[in-house]
PDB file of C-alpha atoms in Angstrom:
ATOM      1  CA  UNK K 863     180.545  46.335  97.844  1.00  0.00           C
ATOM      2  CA  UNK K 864     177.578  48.187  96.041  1.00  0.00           C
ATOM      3  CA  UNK K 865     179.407  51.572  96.475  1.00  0.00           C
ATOM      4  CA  UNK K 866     182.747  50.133  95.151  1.00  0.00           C
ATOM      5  CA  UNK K 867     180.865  49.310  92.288  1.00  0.00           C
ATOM      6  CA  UNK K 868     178.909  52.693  91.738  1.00  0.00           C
ATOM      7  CA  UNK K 869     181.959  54.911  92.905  1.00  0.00           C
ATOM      8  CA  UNK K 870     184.656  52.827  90.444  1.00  0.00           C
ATOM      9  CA  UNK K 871     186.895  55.479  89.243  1.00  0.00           C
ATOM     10  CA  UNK K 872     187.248  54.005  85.548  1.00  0.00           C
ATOM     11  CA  UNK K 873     183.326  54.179  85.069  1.00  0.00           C
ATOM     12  CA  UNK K 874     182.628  56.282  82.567  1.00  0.00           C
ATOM     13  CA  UNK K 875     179.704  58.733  84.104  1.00  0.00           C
ATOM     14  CA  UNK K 876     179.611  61.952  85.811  1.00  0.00           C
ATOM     15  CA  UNK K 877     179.808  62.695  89.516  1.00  0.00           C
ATOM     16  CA  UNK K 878     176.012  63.834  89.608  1.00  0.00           C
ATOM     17  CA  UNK K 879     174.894  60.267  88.080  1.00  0.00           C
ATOM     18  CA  UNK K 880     177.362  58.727  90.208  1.00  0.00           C
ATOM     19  CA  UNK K 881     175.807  60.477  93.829  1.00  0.00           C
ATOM     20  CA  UNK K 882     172.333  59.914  91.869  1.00  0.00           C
ATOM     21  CA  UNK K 883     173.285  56.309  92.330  1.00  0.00           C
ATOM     22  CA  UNK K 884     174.267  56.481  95.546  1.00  0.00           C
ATOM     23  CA  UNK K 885     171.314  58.389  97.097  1.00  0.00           C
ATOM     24  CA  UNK K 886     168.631  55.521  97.196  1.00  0.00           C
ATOM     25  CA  UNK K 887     171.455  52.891  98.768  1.00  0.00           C
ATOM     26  CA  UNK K 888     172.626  55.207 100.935  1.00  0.00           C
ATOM     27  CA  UNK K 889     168.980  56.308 102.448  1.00  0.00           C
ATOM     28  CA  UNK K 890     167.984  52.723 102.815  1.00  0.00           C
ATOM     29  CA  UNK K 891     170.845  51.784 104.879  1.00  0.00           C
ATOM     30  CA  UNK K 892     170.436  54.536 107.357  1.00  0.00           C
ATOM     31  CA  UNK K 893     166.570  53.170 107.540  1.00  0.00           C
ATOM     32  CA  UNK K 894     167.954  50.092 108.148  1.00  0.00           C
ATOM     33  CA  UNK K 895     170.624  50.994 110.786  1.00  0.00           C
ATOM     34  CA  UNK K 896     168.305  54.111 111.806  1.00  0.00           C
ATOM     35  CA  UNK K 897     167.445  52.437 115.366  1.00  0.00           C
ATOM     36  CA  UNK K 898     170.410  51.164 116.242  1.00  0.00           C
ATOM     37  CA  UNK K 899     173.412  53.216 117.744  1.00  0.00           C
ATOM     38  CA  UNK K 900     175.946  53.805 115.219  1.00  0.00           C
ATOM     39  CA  UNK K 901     176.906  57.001 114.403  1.00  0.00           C
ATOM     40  CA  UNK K 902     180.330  56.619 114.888  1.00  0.00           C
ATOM     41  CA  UNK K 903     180.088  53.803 112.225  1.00  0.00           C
ATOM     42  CA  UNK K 904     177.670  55.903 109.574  1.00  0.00           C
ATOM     43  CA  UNK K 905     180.446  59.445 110.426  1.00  0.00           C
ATOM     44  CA  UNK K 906     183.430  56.770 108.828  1.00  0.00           C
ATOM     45  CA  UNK K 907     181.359  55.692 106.067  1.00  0.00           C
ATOM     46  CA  UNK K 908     180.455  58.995 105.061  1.00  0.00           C
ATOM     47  CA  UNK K 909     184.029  60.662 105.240  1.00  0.00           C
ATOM     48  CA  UNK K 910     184.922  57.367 103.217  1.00  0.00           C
ATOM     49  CA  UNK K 911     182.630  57.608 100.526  1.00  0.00           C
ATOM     50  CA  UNK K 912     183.659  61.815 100.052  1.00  0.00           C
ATOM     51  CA  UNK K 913     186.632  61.038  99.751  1.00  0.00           C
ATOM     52  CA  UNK K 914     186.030  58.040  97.097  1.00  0.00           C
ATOM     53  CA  UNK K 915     183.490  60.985  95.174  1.00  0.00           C
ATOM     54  CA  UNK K 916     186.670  63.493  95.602  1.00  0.00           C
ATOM     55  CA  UNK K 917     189.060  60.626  94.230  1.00  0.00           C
ATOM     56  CA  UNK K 918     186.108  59.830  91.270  1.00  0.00           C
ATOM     57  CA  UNK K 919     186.030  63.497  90.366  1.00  0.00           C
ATOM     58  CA  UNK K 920     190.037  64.459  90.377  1.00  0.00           C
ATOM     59  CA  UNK K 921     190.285  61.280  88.276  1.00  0.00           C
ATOM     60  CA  UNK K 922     187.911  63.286  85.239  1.00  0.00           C
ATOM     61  CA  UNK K 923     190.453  66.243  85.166  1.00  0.00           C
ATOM     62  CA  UNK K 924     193.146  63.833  83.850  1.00  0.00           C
ATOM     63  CA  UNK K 925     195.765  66.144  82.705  1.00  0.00           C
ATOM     64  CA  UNK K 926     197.589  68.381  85.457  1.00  0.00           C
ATOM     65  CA  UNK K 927     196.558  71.631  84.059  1.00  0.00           C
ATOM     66  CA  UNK K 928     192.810  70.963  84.035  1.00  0.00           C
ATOM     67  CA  UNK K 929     193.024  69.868  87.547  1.00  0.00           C
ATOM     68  CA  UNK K 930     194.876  72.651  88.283  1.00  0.00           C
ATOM     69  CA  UNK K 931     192.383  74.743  86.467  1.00  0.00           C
ATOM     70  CA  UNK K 932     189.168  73.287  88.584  1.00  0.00           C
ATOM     71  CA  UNK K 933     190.559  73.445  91.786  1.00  0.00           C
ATOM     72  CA  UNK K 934     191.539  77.412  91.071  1.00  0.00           C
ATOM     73  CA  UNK K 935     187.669  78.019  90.166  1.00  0.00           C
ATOM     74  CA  UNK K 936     186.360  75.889  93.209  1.00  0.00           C
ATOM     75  CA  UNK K 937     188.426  78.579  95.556  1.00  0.00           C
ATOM     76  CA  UNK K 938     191.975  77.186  96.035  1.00  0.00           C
ATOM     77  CA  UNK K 939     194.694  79.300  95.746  1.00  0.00           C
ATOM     78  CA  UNK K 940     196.937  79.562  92.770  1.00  0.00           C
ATOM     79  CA  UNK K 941     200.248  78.219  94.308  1.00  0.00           C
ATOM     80  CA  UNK K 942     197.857  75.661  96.664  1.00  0.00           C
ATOM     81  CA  UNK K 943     196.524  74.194  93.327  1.00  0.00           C
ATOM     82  CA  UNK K 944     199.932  73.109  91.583  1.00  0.00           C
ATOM     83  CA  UNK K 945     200.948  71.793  94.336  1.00  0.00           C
ATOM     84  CA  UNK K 946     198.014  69.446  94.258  1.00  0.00           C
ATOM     85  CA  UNK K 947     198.156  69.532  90.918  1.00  0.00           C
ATOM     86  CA  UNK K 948     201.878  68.612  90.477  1.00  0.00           C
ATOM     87  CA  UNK K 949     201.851  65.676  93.436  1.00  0.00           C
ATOM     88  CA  UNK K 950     203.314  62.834  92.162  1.00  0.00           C
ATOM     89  CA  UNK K 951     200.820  60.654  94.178  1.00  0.00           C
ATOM     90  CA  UNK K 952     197.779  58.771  93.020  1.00  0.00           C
ATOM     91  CA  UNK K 953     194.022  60.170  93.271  1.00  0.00           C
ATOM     92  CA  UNK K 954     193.422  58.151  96.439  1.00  0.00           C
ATOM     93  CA  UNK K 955     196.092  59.792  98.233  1.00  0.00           C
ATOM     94  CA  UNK K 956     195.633  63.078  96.244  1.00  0.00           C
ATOM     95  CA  UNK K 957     191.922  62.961  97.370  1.00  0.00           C
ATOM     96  CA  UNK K 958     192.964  63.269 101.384  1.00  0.00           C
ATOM     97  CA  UNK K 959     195.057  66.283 101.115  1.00  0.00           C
ATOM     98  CA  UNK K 960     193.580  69.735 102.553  1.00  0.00           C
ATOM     99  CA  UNK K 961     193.383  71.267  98.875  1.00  0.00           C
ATOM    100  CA  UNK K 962     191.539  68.641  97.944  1.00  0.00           C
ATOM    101  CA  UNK K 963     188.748  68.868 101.142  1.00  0.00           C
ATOM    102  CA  UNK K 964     189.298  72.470 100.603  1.00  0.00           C
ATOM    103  CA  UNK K 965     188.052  72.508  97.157  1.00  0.00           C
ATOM    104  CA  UNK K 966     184.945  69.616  97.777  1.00  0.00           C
ATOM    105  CA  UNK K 967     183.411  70.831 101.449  1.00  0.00           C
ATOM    106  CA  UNK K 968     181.042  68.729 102.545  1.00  0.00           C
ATOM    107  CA  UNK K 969     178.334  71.594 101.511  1.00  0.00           C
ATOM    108  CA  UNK K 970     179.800  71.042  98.207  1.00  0.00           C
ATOM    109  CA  UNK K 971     178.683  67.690  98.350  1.00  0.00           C
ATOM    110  CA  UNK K 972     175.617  69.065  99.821  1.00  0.00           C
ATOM    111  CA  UNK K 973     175.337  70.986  96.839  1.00  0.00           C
ATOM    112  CA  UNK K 974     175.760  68.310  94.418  1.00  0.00           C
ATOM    113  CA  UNK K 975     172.988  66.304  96.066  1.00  0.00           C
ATOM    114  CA  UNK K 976     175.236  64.137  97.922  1.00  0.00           C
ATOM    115  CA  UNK K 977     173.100  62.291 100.808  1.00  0.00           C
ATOM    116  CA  UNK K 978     174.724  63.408 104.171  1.00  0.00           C
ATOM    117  CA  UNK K 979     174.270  59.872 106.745  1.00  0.00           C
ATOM    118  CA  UNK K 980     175.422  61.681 109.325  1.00  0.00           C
ATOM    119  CA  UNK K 981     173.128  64.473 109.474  1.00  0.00           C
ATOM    120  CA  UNK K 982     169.786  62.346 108.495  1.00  0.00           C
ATOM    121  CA  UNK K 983     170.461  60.026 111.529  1.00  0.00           C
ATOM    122  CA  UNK K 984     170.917  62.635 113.905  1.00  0.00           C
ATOM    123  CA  UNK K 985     167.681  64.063 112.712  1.00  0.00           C
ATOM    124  CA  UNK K 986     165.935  60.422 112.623  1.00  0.00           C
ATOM    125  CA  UNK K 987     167.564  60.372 116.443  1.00  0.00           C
ATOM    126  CA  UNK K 988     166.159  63.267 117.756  1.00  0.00           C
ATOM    127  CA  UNK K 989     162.759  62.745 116.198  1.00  0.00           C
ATOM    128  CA  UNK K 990     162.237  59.339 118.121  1.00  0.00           C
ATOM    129  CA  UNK K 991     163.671  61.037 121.769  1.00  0.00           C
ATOM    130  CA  UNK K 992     160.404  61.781 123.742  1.00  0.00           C
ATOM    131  CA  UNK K 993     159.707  65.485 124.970  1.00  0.00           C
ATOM    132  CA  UNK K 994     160.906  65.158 128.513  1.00  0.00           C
ATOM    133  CA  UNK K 995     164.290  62.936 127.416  1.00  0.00           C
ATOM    134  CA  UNK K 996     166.252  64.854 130.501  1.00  0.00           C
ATOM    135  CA  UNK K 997     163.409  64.323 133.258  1.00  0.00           C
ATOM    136  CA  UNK K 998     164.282  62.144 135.947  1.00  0.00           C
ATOM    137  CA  UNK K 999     162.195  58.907 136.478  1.00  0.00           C
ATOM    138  CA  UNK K1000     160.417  58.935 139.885  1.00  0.00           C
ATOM    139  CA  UNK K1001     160.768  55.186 141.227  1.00  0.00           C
TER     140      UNK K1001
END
């Protein structure tokens, strides 16, 4: 529910205050879930919430040209970006298609200061394994 209410499309902020927001909840739920085994759970989250930030952000182009426009100058070609551009659909769906993912990577995201859940628990994980994690016990 708190990143419904952060990532609401209609709020009227920009994506780096928005994934300011989002940093501090997002780092203390992967302390909270941080010993538990989940990653599964934190890999869906985090694919949800780019896409929500992807849906926030082609929501601020409004008009069809200046979407078209910033998906051009994030790499997408021409013909790529009217299609995108021109799709009758709404953000949400908009936000899923490979333009879209093409134009805001994850190390766009990454960029943008986005916290990655997937990555920090993996590196929380293999902090807490101890040295010899493939020994054998003896018994």
């Amino acid at each position: 529910e708190k990143i419904r209410a952060i990532t609401k499309r209609n709020r009227g902020v920009s994506l780096g205050q928005v994934i300011a927001e989002l940093k501090p909840v997002l780092r203390g739920w992967l302390t909270y879930f941080q010993h538990a085994k989940c990653r599964g759970l934190l890999q869906s989250t985090d694919q949800w919430i780019r896409r929500k930030l992807r849906c926030f952000r082609l929501k601020q182009c409004k008009r069809v040209i200046t979407l078209q426009r910033f998906l051009e100058s994030m790499g997408v070609k021409e013909w790529q970006s009217w299609i995108l551009a021109l799709l009758g659909k709404g953000h949400w769906r908009k936000a899923k298609c490979p333009q879209a993912n093409q134009a805001m990577s994850i190390l766009w995201f990454e960029e943008q200061g986005l916290y990655n859940l997937v990555l920090k628990y993996e590196r929380l994980t293999n902090l807490r394994k101890p040295p010899c994690a493939r020994a054998c016990t003896v018994v």
